[in-house]
XYZ file of C-alpha atoms in Angstrom:
577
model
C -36.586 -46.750 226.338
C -36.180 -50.247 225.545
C -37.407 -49.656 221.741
C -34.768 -47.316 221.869
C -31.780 -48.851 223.280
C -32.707 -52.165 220.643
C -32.692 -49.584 217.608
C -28.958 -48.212 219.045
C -28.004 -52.429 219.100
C -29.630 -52.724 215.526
C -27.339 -50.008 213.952
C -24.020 -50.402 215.567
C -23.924 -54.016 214.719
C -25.208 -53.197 211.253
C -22.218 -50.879 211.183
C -19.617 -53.378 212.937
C -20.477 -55.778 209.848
C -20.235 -53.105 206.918
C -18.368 -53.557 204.023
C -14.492 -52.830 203.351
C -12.986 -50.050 204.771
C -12.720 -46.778 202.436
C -12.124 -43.164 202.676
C -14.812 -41.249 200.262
C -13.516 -37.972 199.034
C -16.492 -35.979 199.371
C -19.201 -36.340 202.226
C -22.123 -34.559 201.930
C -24.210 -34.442 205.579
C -27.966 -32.997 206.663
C -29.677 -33.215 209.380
C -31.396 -31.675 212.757
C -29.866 -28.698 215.101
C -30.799 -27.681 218.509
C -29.130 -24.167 220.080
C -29.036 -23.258 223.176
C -28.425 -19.276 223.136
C -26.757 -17.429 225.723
C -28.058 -14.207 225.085
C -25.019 -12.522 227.879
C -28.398 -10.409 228.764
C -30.325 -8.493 229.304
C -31.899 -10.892 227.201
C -32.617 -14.342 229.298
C -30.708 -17.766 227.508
C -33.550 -19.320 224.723
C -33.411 -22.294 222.842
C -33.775 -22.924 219.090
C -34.145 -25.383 216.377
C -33.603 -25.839 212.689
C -31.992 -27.934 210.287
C -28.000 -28.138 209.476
C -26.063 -29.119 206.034
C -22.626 -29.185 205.181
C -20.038 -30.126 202.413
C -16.823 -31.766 203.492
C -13.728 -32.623 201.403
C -11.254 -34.691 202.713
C -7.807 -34.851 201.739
C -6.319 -37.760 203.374
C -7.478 -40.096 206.490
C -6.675 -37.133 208.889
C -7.866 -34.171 207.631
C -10.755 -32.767 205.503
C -11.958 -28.959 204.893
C -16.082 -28.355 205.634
C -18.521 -25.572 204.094
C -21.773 -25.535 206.911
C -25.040 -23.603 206.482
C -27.811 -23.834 208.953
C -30.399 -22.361 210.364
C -33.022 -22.342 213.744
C -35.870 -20.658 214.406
C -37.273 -19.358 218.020
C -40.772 -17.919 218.862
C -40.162 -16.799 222.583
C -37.552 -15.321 224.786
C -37.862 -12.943 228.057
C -36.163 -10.255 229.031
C -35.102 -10.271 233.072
C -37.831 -11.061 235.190
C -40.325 -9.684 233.014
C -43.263 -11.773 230.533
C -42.115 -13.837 227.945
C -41.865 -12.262 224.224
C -43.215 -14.291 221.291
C -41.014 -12.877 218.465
C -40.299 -14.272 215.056
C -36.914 -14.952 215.447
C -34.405 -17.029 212.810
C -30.614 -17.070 213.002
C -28.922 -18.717 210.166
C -25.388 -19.752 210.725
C -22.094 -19.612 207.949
C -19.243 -21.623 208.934
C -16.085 -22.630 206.999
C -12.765 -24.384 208.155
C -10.812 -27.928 209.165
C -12.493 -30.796 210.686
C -9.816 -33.741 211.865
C -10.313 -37.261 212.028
C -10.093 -40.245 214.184
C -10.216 -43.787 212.561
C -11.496 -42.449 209.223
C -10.767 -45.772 207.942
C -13.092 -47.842 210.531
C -16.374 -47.672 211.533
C -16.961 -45.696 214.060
C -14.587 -42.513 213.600
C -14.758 -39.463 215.633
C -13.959 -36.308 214.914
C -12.756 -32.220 216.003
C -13.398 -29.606 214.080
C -12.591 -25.631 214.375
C -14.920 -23.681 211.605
C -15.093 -19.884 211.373
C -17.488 -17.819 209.372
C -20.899 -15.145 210.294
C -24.016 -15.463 211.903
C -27.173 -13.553 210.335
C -30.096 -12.949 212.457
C -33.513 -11.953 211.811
C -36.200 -10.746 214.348
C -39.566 -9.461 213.744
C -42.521 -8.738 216.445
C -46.313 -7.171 216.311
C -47.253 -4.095 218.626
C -50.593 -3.063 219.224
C -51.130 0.031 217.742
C -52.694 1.513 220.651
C -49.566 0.621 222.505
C -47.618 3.278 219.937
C -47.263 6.798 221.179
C -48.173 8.714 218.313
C -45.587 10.474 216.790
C -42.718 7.610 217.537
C -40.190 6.873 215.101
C -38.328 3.192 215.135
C -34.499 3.202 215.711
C -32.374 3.222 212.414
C -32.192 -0.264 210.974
C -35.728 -1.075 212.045
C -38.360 -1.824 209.259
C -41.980 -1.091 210.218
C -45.257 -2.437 208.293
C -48.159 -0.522 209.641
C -51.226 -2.958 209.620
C -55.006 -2.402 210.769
C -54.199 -3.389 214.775
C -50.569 -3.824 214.944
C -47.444 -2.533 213.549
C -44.790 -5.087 212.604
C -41.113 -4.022 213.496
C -38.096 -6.227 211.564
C -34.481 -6.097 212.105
C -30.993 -7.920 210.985
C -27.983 -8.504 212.292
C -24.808 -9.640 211.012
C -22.013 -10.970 213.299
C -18.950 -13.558 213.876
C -19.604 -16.654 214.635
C -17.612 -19.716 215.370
C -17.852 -23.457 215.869
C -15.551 -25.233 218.217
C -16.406 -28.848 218.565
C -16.539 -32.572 217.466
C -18.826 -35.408 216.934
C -18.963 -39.341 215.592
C -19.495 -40.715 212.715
C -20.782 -44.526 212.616
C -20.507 -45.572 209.069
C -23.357 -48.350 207.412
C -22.722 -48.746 204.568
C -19.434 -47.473 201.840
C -21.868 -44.716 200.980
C -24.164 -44.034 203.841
C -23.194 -43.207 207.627
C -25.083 -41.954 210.550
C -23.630 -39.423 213.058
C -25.435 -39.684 216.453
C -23.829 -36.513 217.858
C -22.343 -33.675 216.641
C -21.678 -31.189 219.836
C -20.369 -27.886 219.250
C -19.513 -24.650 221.097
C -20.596 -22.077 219.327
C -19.719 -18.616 220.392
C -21.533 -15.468 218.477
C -20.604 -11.726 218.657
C -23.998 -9.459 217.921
C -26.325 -7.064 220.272
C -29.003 -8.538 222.440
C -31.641 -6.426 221.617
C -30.719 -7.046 217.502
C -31.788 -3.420 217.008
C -28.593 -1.191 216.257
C -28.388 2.597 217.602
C -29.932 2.176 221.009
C -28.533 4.622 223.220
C -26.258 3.562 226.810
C -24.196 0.144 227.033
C -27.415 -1.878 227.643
C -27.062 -2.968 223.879
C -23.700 -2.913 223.562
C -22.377 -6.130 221.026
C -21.367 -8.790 223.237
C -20.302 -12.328 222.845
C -22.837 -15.121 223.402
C -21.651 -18.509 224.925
C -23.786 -21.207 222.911
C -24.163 -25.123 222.931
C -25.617 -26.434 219.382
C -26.369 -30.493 218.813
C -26.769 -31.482 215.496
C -28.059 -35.275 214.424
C -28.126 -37.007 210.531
C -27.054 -38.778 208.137
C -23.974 -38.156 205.678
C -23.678 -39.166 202.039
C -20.094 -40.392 201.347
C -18.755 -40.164 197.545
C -15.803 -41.467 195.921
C -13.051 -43.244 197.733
C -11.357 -47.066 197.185
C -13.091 -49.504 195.032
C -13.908 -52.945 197.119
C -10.889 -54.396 197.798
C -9.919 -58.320 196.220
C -9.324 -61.115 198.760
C -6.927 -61.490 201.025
C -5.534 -64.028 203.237
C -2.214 -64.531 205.750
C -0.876 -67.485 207.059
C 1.157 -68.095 210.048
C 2.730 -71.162 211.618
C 3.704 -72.572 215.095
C 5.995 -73.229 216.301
C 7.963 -71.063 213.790
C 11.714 -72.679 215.230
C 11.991 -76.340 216.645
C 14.215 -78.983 216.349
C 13.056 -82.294 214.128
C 11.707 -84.495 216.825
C 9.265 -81.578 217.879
C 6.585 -81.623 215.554
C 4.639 -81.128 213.808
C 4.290 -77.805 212.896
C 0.640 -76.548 212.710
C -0.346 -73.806 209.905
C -3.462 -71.875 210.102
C -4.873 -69.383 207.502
C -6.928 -66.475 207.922
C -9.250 -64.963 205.189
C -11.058 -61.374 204.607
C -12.842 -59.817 202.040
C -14.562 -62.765 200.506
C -18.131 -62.747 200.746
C -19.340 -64.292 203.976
C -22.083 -66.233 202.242
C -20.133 -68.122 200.169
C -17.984 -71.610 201.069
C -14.535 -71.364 200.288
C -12.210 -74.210 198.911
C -8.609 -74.512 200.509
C -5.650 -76.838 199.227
C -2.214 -76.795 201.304
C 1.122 -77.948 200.532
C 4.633 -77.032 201.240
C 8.227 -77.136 200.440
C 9.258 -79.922 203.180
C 7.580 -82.942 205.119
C 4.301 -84.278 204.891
C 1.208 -81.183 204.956
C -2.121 -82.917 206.217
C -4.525 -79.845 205.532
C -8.187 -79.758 207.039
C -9.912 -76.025 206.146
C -8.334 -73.252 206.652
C -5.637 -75.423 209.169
C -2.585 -77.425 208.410
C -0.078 -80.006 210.194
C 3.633 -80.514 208.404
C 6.002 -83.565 209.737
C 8.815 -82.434 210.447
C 10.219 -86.030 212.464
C 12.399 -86.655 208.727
C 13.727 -82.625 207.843
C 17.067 -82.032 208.127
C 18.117 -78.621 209.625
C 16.808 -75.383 206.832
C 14.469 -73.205 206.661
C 11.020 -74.588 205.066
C 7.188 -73.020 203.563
C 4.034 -74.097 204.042
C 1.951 -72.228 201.362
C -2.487 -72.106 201.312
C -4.771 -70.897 198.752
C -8.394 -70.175 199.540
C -11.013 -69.728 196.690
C -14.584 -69.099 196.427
C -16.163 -71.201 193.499
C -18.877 -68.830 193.266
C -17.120 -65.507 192.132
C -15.622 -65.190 188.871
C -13.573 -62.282 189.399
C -10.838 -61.858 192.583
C -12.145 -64.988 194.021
C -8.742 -66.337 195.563
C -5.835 -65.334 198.078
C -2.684 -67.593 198.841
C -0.744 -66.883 201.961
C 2.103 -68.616 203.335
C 4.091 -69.507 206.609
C 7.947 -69.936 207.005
C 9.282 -72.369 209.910
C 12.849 -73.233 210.573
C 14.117 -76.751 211.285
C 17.182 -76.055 213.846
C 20.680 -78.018 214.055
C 19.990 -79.943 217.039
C 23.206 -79.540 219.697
C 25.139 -82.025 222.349
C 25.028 -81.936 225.524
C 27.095 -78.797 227.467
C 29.552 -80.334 230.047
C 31.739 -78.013 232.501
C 33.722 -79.575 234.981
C 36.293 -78.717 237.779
C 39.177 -80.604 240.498
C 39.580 -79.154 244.068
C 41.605 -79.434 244.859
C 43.911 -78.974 241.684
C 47.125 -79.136 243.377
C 47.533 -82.062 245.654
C 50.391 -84.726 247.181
C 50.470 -88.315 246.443
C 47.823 -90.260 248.129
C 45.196 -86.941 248.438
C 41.913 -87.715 246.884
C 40.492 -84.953 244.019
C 36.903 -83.947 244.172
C 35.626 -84.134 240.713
C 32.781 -81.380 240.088
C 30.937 -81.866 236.780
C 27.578 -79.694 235.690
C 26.033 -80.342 232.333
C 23.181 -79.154 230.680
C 21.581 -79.866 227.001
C 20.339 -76.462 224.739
C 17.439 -78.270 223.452
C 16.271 -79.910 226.618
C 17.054 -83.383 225.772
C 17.456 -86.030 228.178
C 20.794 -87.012 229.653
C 20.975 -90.983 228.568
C 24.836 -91.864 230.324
C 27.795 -90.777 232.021
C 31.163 -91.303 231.896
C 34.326 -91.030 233.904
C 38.176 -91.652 233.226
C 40.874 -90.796 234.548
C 44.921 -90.561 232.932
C 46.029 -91.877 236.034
C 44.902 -93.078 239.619
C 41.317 -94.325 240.142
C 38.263 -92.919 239.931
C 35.096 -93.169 241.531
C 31.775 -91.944 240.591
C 29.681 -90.499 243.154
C 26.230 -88.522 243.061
C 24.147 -87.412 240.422
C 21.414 -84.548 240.811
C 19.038 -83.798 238.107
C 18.580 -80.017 237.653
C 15.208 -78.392 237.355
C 15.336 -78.439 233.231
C 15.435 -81.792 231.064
C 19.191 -82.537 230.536
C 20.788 -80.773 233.440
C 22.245 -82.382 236.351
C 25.223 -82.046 238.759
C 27.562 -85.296 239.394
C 30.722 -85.562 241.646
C 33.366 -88.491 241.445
C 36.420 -88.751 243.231
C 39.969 -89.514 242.253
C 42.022 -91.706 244.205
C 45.693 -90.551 243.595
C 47.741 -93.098 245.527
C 50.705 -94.308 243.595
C 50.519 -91.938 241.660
C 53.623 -90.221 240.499
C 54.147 -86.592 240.545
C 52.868 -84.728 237.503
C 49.486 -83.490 235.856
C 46.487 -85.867 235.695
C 43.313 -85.651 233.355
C 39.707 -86.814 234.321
C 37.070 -87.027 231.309
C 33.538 -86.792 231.785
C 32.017 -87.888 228.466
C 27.833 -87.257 228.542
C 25.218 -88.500 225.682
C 21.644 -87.597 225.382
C 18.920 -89.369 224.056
C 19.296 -88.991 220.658
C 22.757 -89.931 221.083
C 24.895 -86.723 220.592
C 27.815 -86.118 223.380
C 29.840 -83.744 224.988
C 33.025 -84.023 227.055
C 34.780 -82.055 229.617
C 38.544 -82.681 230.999
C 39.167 -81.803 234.580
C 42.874 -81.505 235.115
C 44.474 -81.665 238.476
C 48.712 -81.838 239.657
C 50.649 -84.206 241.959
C 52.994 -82.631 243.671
C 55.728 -84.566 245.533
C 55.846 -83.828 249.212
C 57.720 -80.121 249.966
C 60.441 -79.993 252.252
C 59.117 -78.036 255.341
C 59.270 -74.383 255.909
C 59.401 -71.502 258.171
C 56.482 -69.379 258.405
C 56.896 -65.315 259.053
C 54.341 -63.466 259.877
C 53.645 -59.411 259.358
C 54.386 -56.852 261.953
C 52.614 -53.733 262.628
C 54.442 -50.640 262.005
C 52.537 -47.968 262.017
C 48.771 -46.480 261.902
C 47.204 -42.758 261.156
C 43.737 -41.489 262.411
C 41.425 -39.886 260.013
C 39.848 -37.210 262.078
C 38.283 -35.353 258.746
C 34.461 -35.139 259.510
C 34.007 -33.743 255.458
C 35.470 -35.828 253.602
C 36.113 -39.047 256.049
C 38.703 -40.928 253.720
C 41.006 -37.725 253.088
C 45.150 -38.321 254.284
C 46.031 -35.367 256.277
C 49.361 -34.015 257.254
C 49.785 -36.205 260.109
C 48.796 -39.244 258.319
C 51.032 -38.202 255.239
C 53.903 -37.985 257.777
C 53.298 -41.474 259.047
C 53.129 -42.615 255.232
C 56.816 -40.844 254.712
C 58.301 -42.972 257.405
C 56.422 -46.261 256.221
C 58.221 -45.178 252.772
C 61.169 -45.317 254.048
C 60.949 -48.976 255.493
C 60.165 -49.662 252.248
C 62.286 -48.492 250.454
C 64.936 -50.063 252.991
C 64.022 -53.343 252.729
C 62.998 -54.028 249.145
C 62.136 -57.386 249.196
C 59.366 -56.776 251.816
C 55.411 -55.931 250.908
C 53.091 -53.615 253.071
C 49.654 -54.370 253.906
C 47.227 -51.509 254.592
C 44.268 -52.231 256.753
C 41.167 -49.809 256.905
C 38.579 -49.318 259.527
C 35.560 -47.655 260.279
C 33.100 -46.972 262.659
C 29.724 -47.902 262.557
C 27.876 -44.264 261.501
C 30.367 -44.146 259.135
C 30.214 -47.197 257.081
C 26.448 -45.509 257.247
C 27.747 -42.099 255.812
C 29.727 -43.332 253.453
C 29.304 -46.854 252.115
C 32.935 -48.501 251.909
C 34.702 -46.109 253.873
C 37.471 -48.320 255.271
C 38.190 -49.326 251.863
C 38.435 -46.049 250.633
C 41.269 -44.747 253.745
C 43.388 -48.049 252.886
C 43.388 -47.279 248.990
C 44.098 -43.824 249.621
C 47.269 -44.400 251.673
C 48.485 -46.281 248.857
C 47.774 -43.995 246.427
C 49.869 -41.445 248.599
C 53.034 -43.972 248.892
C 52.754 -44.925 245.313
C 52.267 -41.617 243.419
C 51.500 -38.715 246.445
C 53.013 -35.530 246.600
C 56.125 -36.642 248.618
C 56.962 -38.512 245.317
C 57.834 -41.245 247.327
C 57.030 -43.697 243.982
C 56.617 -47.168 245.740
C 55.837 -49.789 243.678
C 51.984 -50.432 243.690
C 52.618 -54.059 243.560
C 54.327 -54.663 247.068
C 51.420 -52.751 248.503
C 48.412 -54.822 249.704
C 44.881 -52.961 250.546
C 42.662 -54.636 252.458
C 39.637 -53.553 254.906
C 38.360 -54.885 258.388
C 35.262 -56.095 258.767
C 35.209 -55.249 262.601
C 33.677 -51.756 263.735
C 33.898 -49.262 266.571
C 37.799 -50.083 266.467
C 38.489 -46.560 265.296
C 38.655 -44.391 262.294
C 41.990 -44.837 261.180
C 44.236 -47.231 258.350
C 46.927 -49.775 259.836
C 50.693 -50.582 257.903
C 51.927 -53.962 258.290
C 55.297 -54.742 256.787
C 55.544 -58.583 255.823
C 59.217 -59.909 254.714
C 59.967 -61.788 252.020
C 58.442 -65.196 252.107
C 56.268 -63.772 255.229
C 52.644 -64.391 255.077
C 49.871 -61.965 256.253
C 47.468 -63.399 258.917
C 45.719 -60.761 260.502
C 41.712 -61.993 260.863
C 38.336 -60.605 259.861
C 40.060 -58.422 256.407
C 39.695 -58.708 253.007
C 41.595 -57.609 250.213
C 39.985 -54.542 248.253
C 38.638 -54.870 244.520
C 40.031 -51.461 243.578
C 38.181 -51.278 240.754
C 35.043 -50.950 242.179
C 35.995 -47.552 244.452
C 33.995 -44.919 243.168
C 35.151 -42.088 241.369
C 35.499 -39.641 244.574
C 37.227 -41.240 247.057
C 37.456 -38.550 249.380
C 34.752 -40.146 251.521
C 32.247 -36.958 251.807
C 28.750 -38.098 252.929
C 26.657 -37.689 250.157
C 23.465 -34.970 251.028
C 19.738 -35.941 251.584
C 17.702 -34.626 249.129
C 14.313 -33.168 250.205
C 11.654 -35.582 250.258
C 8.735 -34.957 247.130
C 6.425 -33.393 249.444
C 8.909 -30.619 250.832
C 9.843 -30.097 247.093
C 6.703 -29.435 245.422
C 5.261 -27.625 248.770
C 4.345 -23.709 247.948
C 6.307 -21.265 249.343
C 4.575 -19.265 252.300
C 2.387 -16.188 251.303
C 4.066 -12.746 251.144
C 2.788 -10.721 254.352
């Protein structure tokens, strides 16, 4: 077993090291069959073995046409329960049709194949003569030789036959490859007994289910010449910015002859090349921003003919960028004598590090505070603060100015106002003027007639007072907001959408109407209206205002269905009774 599993080693890795890939345009193969016949009885399942040969074409790397002829030979089958038969028995097999391949082009390439064609069988068997009732005449078809002791008895049969299958190929060499197993199903359509005529069903043609394995060798012809040398190159990193070098170049050879040493010589189209083999480094600390090649050339002194390849490698110096800076004031309106919170982040694009800071302001003073390095090189976060006393009412400007190590800068201007002091003001608030349930169980967000007839009268405040604004204020309960995700939102947008365009045609503008939702639950299902005068300010706590653009497309408020789980969808329906 050993012996064997070493010769297996032996001939794949004299396969894995073969020449050049090629595709041969004829293949010519031979070599051992075994068949294992299913005779569909009453003839018991025999074995044979023989010998196999075949002619395949091939038309591309996918598909080739195959001619097959082979034959086996069997001394003994039984018949039921009964002693075992030692016939002279040889079935010769005709196949023709498409074989497809896998990998053609490599070395180990399997294969299917579907071939059609006729199976020919021959049987012959010796009876005693004193076992022959005198008198007896053999079945049509039958050929009888008389001898001293025996009689001989000989019959054909002709029948379909086909060949369902596959196998591997491991190729050795460009003209030589072995194919370790060639399995097949091959089915056959003749009479058990092989003698024509017999009288009942017990002979009846039938198909037989049968295995074959073939084994052997296959002589490839024609197909690509050896191919010349080749090589590719490739570099890393193939974009960096001048102070990240050096690039390094490698080079990668095939088809040469392994036996032989190869000279290489580098060079390239920017910065110093320092080549070693088939590796490279290139300077780039002196390129300006471009793109550059590195370029190798491997020959073997030995050969006279295709003995070189050249490759090469493209890399791209890039324009090396300052520093990002954005920056902010908060607050951005203030009065004289408020400080300004100056926000600055920064980053650099090519990770360089931050070297200084730098603040001014137009007016005031400022101070700067902390600096936090972020979790790249060249990003940070730094505050200042702006000291506006005595300052006189108007805009200011604060300038952060940044530089990096390899001293390119960026600036950002922060711009804040100085207000003078207001005079002081009275503050109105909103009153509530109304409200509506929503009592709709179906479609939760849906104005009904009673709402719509609260909406009519809020209309009509409105349109009263023009000056004013409304706010609308959703709620939900909790197992709604469940149900339906945004509910509230969607019962104050559509009582809006009523009073703006509904069918009372009530035509309020959409811009003195406010929509906001409540954050509190189990408060009711319902919208409030809260009418806020001119120069009135809204204060109602725990709402927000809506983003009306992100309301889906049905704002009815219908709970969406549950879809049945996987396992109730793909269960089988219940046997008819």
């Amino acid at each position: 077993m050993n012996k064997r599993i070493a010769s297996v080693a032996v001939v794949l890795l004299f396969a894995i090291c073969s020449v050049a890939q090629d595709i041969p345009k004829a293949e010519v193969y031979g070599g051992y069959t075994f068949v294992r016949f299913n005779a569909n009885g009453p003839v018991n399942a025999f074995t044979a073995n023989g010998g196999v040969g075949s002619f395949q074409f091939n038309f591309n790397k996918w598909v080739g046409i195959v001619g097959e002829l082979g034959g086996v030979h069997n001394s003994a089958l039984s018949i039921g329960s009964s002693r075992t038969l030692t016939p002279d028995q040889t079935a010769f097999t005709y196949l023709f049709g498409p074989r497809v391949f896998f990998n053609k082009a490599g070395v180990v390439s399997p294969f299917l194949e579907f071939l059609a064609g006729g199976f020919h069988n021959s049987r012959s068997f010796s009876v005693p003569n004193s076992l022959i009732p005198p008198g007896a005449v053999a079945p049509p078809g039958v050929t009888v030789t008389p001898g001293a002791t025996s009689t001989k008895f000989a019959s054909t049969q002709n029948a379909a036959a086909l060949a369902v299958g596959g196998g591997i190929d491991i190729r050795l060499s460009r003209l030589i490859s072995f194919r370790p197993v060639q399995l097949d199903y091959l089915p056959t359509h003749f009479s058990p007994f092989n003698i024509p005529g017999v009288p009942g069903t017990i002979n009846n043609a039938k198909w037989q289910q049968n295995l074959r394995y073939s084994t052997g060798l296959s002589f490839r012809y024609g197909g690509a010449t050896p191919p010349p040398p080749k090589a590719s190159c490739s570099a890393t990193p193939t974009e960096l910015l001048p102070w990240e070098g050096p690039v390094k170049a490698s080079m990668q050879t095939a088809d040469f002859n392994p036996k032989h040493t190869l000279t290489y010589a580098w060079n390239g189209t920017g910065g110093q090349v320092q080549g070693d083999n088939t590796s490279a480094t290139v300077d780039t600390s002196t390129l300006a921003p471009g793109s550059y090649t590195v370029t190798a050339n491997a020959t073997d002194p030995k050969e006279k003919k295709m003995n070189s390849a050249s490759c090469s490698a493209s890399f791209t110096v890039k324009q090396p960028r300052p520093p990002e800076v954005a920056c902010s004031a908060s607050p951005t309106t203030v009065h004289p004598g408020d400080p300004i919170t100056i926000s600055a982040q920064g980053s650099s694009p090519d990770a360089s590090r931050i070297e200084k800071r730098n603040f001014s302001a137009s007016a005031g003073a400022v101070t700067e505070g902390s600096t936090t390095a972020g979790s790249q090189p060249g990003q940070f976060s730094s505050t200042a603060t702006l000291d506006t006393s005595n300052v006189p009412p108007g805009p200011v400007n604060v300038t952060i100015g940044v530089t990096d190590v390899h001293g390119l800068s960026g600036t950002c201007v922060a711009t804040a106002n100085v207000e003078a002091l207001p005079a002081p003001v009275t503050v109105v608030s909103e009153s509530l003027i109304s409200d509506c349930d929503f009592k709709n169980q179906k479609k939760l967000a849906r104005i009904d007639n009673e709402c719509k007839a609260v909406l009519d009268e809020v209309a009509l405040r409105l349109q009263h007072e023009p000056n004013g604004k409304l706010v609308v204020v959703g709620y939900a309960q909790e197992v709604e907001e469940v149900q339906v995700n945004n509910v509230e939102s969607l019962r104050a947008y559509n009582a809006k959408s009523y009073l703006t365009g509904g069918e009372a045609k009530q035509q309020i503008d959409a811009s003195r109407i406010e929509v906001r939702k409540s954050d509190a639950r189990d408060t009711g299902s319902k919208a409030q209206f809260y009418f806020v005068p001119e120069g009135g300010t809204f204060t109602v706590k725990e709402t927000t205002i809506v983003d009306e653009s992100s309301l889906p497309a049905d704002k009815t408020g219908a709970p969406k269905k549950q879809k049945a789980s996987r396992q109730q969808a793909a269960a089988p329906a219940p046997p008819a009774e």
